[in-house]
Coordinates of C-alpha atoms and ligand atoms in Angstrom, one line a residue:
X7 CA 23.6 7.7 -157.2
X8 CA 25.8 4.9 -158.7
X9 CA 24.1 2.1 -156.9
X10 CA 20.8 3.1 -158.4
X11 CA 22.2 2.7 -161.9
X12 CA 24.2 -0.5 -161.3
X13 CA 22.2 -2.5 -158.6
X14 CA 20.5 -5.6 -159.8
X15 CA 17.6 -7.5 -158.3
X16 CA 17.1 -8.7 -154.7
X17 CA 14.7 -11.1 -153.1
X18 CA 13.6 -11.2 -149.5
X19 CA 11.5 -14.1 -148.2
X20 CA 9.0 -13.6 -145.4
X21 CA 9.2 -9.9 -146.1
X22 CA 5.5 -9.1 -145.4
X23 CA 6.3 -8.0 -141.8
X24 CA 8.9 -8.0 -139.0
X25 CA 12.6 -8.2 -139.8
X26 CA 12.1 -9.2 -143.5
X27 CA 10.2 -6.0 -144.2
X28 CA 13.0 -3.9 -142.8
X29 CA 15.6 -5.8 -144.8
X30 CA 13.6 -5.2 -147.9
X31 CA 13.5 -1.5 -147.1
X32 CA 17.3 -1.5 -146.8
X33 CA 17.7 -3.2 -150.1
X34 CA 15.4 -0.7 -151.8
X35 CA 17.4 2.1 -150.3
X36 CA 20.5 0.5 -151.7
X37 CA 19.0 0.8 -155.2
X38 CA 17.9 -2.8 -155.8
X39 CA 14.7 -3.8 -157.4
X40 CA 13.3 -5.9 -154.6
X41 CA 10.9 -8.8 -154.8
X42 CA 9.0 -8.7 -151.5
X43 CA 7.9 -12.2 -151.0
X44 CA 5.8 -13.8 -148.3
X45 CA 3.4 -16.8 -147.9
X46 CA 0.9 -14.1 -146.8
X47 CA -0.2 -12.3 -150.0
X48 CA -1.8 -9.4 -148.2
X49 CA 1.2 -8.4 -146.1
X50 CA 3.6 -8.9 -149.1
X51 CA 1.5 -6.5 -151.1
X52 CA 1.2 -3.9 -148.3
X53 CA 4.9 -4.0 -147.7
X54 CA 5.7 -3.6 -151.4
X55 CA 3.2 -0.7 -151.7
X56 CA 4.9 1.0 -148.6
X57 CA 8.4 0.6 -150.1
X58 CA 7.5 2.3 -153.4
X59 CA 8.1 1.5 -157.1
X60 CA 11.4 -0.4 -156.6
X61 CA 9.5 -3.1 -154.6
X62 CA 7.3 -5.8 -156.2
X63 CA 5.1 -8.1 -154.2
X64 CA 5.0 -11.9 -154.9
X65 CA 3.3 -14.6 -152.9
X66 CA 5.8 -17.3 -152.1
X67 CA 5.9 -20.3 -149.9
X68 CA 9.5 -21.1 -149.3
X69 CA 8.7 -24.8 -148.9
X70 CA 7.8 -25.0 -152.6
X71 CA 11.0 -25.4 -154.5
X72 CA 9.4 -24.8 -157.9
X73 CA 7.8 -21.6 -156.7
X74 CA 11.1 -20.4 -155.3
X75 CA 12.8 -21.0 -158.6
X76 CA 10.0 -19.2 -160.4
X77 CA 10.4 -16.2 -158.0
X78 CA 14.1 -16.2 -158.9
X79 CA 13.4 -16.1 -162.6
X80 CA 10.9 -13.4 -162.0
X81 CA 13.4 -11.0 -160.4
X82 CA 16.0 -11.7 -163.1
X83 CA 13.4 -11.0 -165.8
X84 CA 12.6 -7.7 -164.1
X85 CA 16.1 -6.5 -163.0
X86 CA 18.4 -8.2 -165.5
X87 CA 20.3 -10.2 -162.8
X88 CA 20.0 -11.3 -159.2
X89 CA 22.5 -9.6 -156.7
X90 CA 21.1 -10.5 -153.3
X91 CA 18.8 -13.2 -152.0
X92 CA 17.8 -13.1 -148.3
X93 CA 16.3 -16.2 -146.7
X94 CA 14.4 -14.6 -143.9
X95 CA 11.1 -16.5 -143.7
X96 CA 10.8 -18.4 -140.4
X97 CA 8.3 -19.9 -138.0
X98 CA 8.6 -20.9 -134.4
X99 CA 6.3 -23.0 -132.2
X100 CA 7.7 -23.4 -128.7
X101 CA 7.5 -26.2 -126.2
X102 CA 9.2 -29.6 -125.7
X103 CA 9.4 -31.5 -129.0
X104 CA 7.5 -34.5 -127.5
X105 CA 4.5 -32.2 -127.0
X106 CA 4.4 -31.1 -130.6
X107 CA 2.6 -33.0 -133.3
X108 CA 4.2 -34.2 -136.4
X109 CA 2.8 -31.4 -138.7
X110 CA 4.1 -28.7 -136.3
X111 CA 7.6 -30.2 -136.2
X112 CA 7.5 -30.6 -140.0
X113 CA 6.4 -27.0 -140.5
X114 CA 9.4 -25.6 -138.6
X115 CA 11.9 -27.9 -140.4
X116 CA 10.4 -27.2 -143.8
X117 CA 10.2 -23.5 -143.5
X118 CA 13.3 -22.7 -141.6
X119 CA 15.7 -25.4 -143.0
X120 CA 14.3 -26.6 -146.3
X121 CA 13.1 -23.0 -147.2
X122 CA 16.6 -21.8 -146.7
X123 CA 18.0 -24.6 -148.8
X124 CA 15.5 -24.0 -151.5
X125 CA 16.2 -20.2 -151.6
X126 CA 20.0 -20.7 -151.5
X127 CA 20.0 -23.2 -154.3
X128 CA 17.7 -21.2 -156.6
X129 CA 19.9 -18.1 -156.0
X130 CA 23.1 -20.0 -156.6
X131 CA 21.9 -21.3 -159.9
X132 CA 21.0 -17.8 -161.1
X133 CA 24.1 -16.1 -159.6
X134 CA 26.4 -18.7 -161.3
X135 CA 24.8 -18.1 -164.6
X136 CA 25.4 -20.2 -167.7
X137 CA 29.1 -19.2 -168.0
X138 CA 29.8 -18.8 -164.3
X139 CA 30.6 -15.1 -164.5
X140 CA 27.7 -13.8 -162.5
X141 CA 28.2 -13.6 -158.7
X142 CA 26.1 -12.5 -155.8
X143 CA 25.3 -12.8 -152.2
X144 CA 23.0 -15.0 -150.2
X145 CA 22.1 -13.9 -146.7
X146 CA 20.6 -16.4 -144.4
X147 CA 18.8 -15.1 -141.3
X148 CA 19.4 -17.9 -138.8
X149 CA 19.4 -17.3 -135.0
X150 CA 21.5 -17.8 -131.9
X151 CA 19.3 -20.9 -131.7
X152 CA 21.3 -22.2 -134.6
X153 CA 24.5 -22.1 -132.5
X154 CA 23.5 -23.8 -129.3
X155 CA 20.8 -25.6 -127.2
X156 CA 17.7 -23.6 -126.5
X157 CA 15.3 -25.0 -123.8
X158 CA 11.7 -24.7 -125.0
X159 CA 12.7 -24.3 -128.7
X160 CA 14.2 -27.7 -129.5
X161 CA 12.7 -28.2 -133.0
X162 CA 13.2 -24.6 -133.9
X163 CA 16.9 -24.8 -132.8
X164 CA 17.3 -28.0 -134.8
X165 CA 15.9 -26.3 -137.9
X166 CA 18.3 -23.3 -137.4
X167 CA 21.3 -25.6 -136.8
X168 CA 20.4 -27.3 -140.1
X169 CA 20.3 -23.9 -141.9
X170 CA 23.7 -22.9 -140.6
X171 CA 25.2 -26.3 -141.3
X172 CA 23.9 -26.2 -144.8
X173 CA 25.1 -22.6 -145.4
X174 CA 28.7 -23.1 -144.2
X175 CA 29.0 -26.5 -146.0
X176 CA 27.7 -25.0 -149.2
X177 CA 30.3 -22.1 -148.9
X178 CA 33.0 -24.8 -148.5
X179 CA 31.7 -26.5 -151.7
X180 CA 31.6 -23.2 -153.6
X181 CA 35.2 -22.5 -152.7
X182 CA 36.3 -26.1 -153.4
X183 CA 34.7 -25.7 -156.9
X184 CA 36.8 -22.5 -157.4
X185 CA 33.7 -20.2 -157.2
X186 CA 34.8 -17.1 -155.4
X187 CA 32.3 -14.5 -156.7
X188 CA 29.4 -15.9 -154.6
X189 CA 29.1 -15.4 -150.8
X190 CA 26.8 -16.8 -148.2
X191 CA 26.5 -14.8 -144.9
X192 CA 24.6 -16.1 -141.9
X193 CA 23.1 -13.6 -139.4
X194 CA 22.4 -15.1 -136.0
X195 CA 20.4 -12.7 -133.9
X196 CA 19.2 -12.9 -130.3
X197 CA 15.5 -12.1 -129.6
X198 CA 14.2 -9.4 -131.9
X199 CA 11.1 -7.2 -131.1
X200 CA 8.9 -8.4 -134.0
X201 CA 5.5 -10.0 -134.2
X202 CA 7.2 -13.4 -133.8
X203 CA 8.3 -12.5 -130.3
X204 CA 5.4 -10.3 -129.4
X205 CA 3.2 -13.3 -129.8
X206 CA 5.4 -15.1 -127.2
X207 CA 5.2 -12.5 -124.4
X208 CA 3.1 -14.8 -122.2
X209 CA 4.8 -18.0 -123.2
X210 CA 7.2 -19.5 -120.6
X211 CA 8.7 -21.9 -123.2
X212 CA 10.0 -18.8 -125.1
X213 CA 11.7 -17.3 -122.0
X214 CA 15.3 -17.8 -123.4
X215 CA 14.4 -15.6 -126.3
X216 CA 13.8 -12.8 -123.8
X217 CA 16.9 -13.5 -121.7
X218 CA 19.3 -11.0 -123.4
X219 CA 18.8 -7.4 -124.5
X220 CA 15.8 -7.5 -126.8
X221 CA 17.0 -6.3 -130.3
X222 CA 15.1 -4.0 -132.5
X223 CA 14.8 -5.0 -136.2
X224 CA 17.1 -2.0 -137.0
X225 CA 19.9 -3.6 -135.0
X226 CA 19.7 -6.7 -137.2
X227 CA 19.3 -4.6 -140.4
X228 CA 22.6 -2.8 -139.4
X229 CA 24.3 -6.3 -139.3
X230 CA 22.8 -7.1 -142.7
X231 CA 24.1 -3.7 -144.0
X232 CA 27.6 -4.6 -142.8
X233 CA 27.7 -8.0 -144.4
X234 CA 26.4 -6.6 -147.7
X235 CA 29.5 -4.4 -147.7
X236 CA 31.7 -7.1 -146.4
X237 CA 30.5 -10.7 -146.5
X238 CA 31.0 -12.7 -143.4
X239 CA 30.2 -16.3 -142.7
X240 CA 28.6 -16.0 -139.3
X241 CA 27.6 -12.8 -137.6
X242 CA 26.0 -13.0 -134.1
X243 CA 23.9 -10.1 -133.0
X244 CA 24.8 -8.8 -130.4
X245 CA 28.4 -10.1 -130.6
X246 CA 28.7 -10.6 -126.8
X247 CA 25.7 -13.0 -126.7
X248 CA 27.2 -14.8 -129.6
X249 CA 30.5 -15.3 -127.6
X250 CA 28.5 -16.5 -124.6
X251 CA 26.4 -18.9 -126.7
X252 CA 29.5 -20.3 -128.4
X253 CA 31.2 -20.8 -125.0
X254 CA 28.1 -22.7 -123.9
X255 CA 28.3 -24.8 -127.0
X256 CA 31.9 -25.7 -126.2
X257 CA 30.9 -26.9 -122.7
X258 CA 27.4 -28.3 -123.3
X259 CA 27.0 -29.8 -119.8
X260 CA 27.9 -26.5 -118.2
X261 CA 25.5 -24.7 -120.6
X262 CA 22.6 -27.0 -119.7
X263 CA 23.4 -26.5 -115.9
X264 CA 23.2 -22.7 -116.1
X265 CA 20.3 -22.6 -118.6
X266 CA 17.6 -22.2 -115.8
X267 CA 19.3 -19.0 -114.6
X268 CA 18.8 -17.5 -118.1
X269 CA 15.2 -18.9 -118.3
X270 CA 14.4 -17.1 -115.1
X271 CA 15.9 -13.9 -116.4
X272 CA 13.8 -14.2 -119.6
X273 CA 10.6 -14.8 -117.6
X274 CA 11.3 -11.6 -115.6
X275 CA 11.7 -9.6 -118.9
X276 CA 8.5 -11.2 -120.3
X277 CA 6.5 -10.2 -117.2
X278 CA 8.0 -6.7 -117.2
X279 CA 7.0 -6.2 -120.8
X280 CA 3.5 -7.4 -120.2
X281 CA 3.1 -5.0 -117.4
X282 CA 4.8 -2.1 -119.3
X283 CA 2.6 1.0 -119.4
X284 CA 0.4 -0.1 -116.5
X285 CA -1.4 -3.4 -117.1
X286 CA -1.2 -3.3 -120.9
X287 CA 1.3 -5.0 -123.0
X288 CA 3.4 -2.9 -125.4
X289 CA 2.0 -2.4 -128.9
X290 CA 2.5 -5.2 -131.3
X291 CA 5.3 -4.4 -133.7
X292 CA 4.6 -4.5 -137.5
Ligands
NAD978 N1 12.0 -12.5 -133.6 C1 13.1 -13.1 -133.1 O1 13.3 -13.1 -131.9 C2 14.1 -13.8 -133.9 C3 15.4 -14.1 -133.4 C4 16.3 -14.7 -134.2 C5 16.0 -15.1 -135.5 N2 14.8 -14.8 -136.0 C6 14.5 -15.1 -137.4 O2 14.3 -14.0 -138.1 C7 13.5 -14.3 -139.2 C8 12.4 -13.2 -139.3 O3 11.6 -13.4 -138.1 P1 10.6 -12.3 -137.6 O4 10.9 -12.1 -136.2 O5 10.5 -11.1 -138.5 O6 9.3 -13.1 -137.6 P2 7.8 -12.8 -138.1 O7 6.9 -13.9 -137.6 O8 7.4 -11.4 -137.6 O9 7.9 -12.8 -139.7 C9 8.1 -14.0 -140.4 C10 7.5 -13.8 -141.8 O10 7.8 -15.1 -142.4 C11 6.6 -15.4 -143.2 N3 6.5 -16.9 -143.4 C12 6.1 -17.8 -142.6 N4 6.1 -19.0 -143.2 C13 6.4 -18.8 -144.5 C14 6.6 -19.6 -145.6 N5 6.3 -20.9 -145.6 N6 7.0 -19.1 -146.8 C15 7.3 -17.7 -146.8 N7 7.1 -16.9 -145.8 C16 6.7 -17.4 -144.6 C17 5.5 -14.9 -142.3 O11 4.3 -14.7 -143.1 C18 6.0 -13.6 -141.8 O12 5.7 -12.5 -142.6 C19 13.0 -15.7 -139.1 O13 13.8 -16.6 -139.8 C20 13.3 -15.9 -137.6 O14 13.4 -17.3 -137.3 C21 13.8 -14.1 -135.3

């Protein structure tokens, strides 16, 4: 297979579980040597072991810029070059911002926004190379919360808006500087059935995340596969919810007025899931 001979290195952050793990699996299948990174050492190692000898575990806290740069150097040393960097690591704590303490707010902004900035910049430096002939693709896992208001997820939404604003602005800077061989693609999914959402089944503040059709990680991996083949600035998953969210963003007063309808719908889904299979909640995804 050609891709096995030619593919360079790839890095996925927050790849110990959930969506990141499945994105790492996709990149291994596409022939990349994949650095499976996570702040949680045990899950990074377990994922890399599961994905085989083209996956290497590395403990990485995306808030630490120097550590992110070191991870980038590591994958280049192993694979010769860096082709793909996926900023996937994310955290969410729900509830009104005024009920969250400063470390909680800081955590979300630092992991979701600063972590994405750290990863993107480390990757760009490596992909540009000393003579600018490199090239590569940065994929930033954002959220529909990066495109509009989300009741119950204000600080999370702020951090995701920052991630998308940074990504698009940096793409503009790359093109203005004449750099055309590097792309940044943002993926903005609705709620995904991962441990992140499972842990919010009984949390009314997370209702909006359950108000659409719950995605499986495979649905988002499919979107990642598509942008790997054809880079795209922003991909909402599913597309129809993206259109709805963007409409709401164009008319914010209308959007805030109808939000309670969607919150109620999300609560109904949460209750249904909790009751699924009798009185037991569905199994926690990996
Ligand atoms: N689950 C959803 O409903 C949903 C919806 C839209 C977007 N997203 C985004 O998708 C991405 C993946 O989320 P998920 O659902 O798989 O969540 P998850 O909680 O299941 O996995 C997130 C991973 O990130 C890791 N992580 C946390 N802090 C880190 C740090 N400081 N440095 C490195 N790794 C860290 C965790 O250890 C974990 O392995 C996140 O960016 C999330 O915001 C999720």
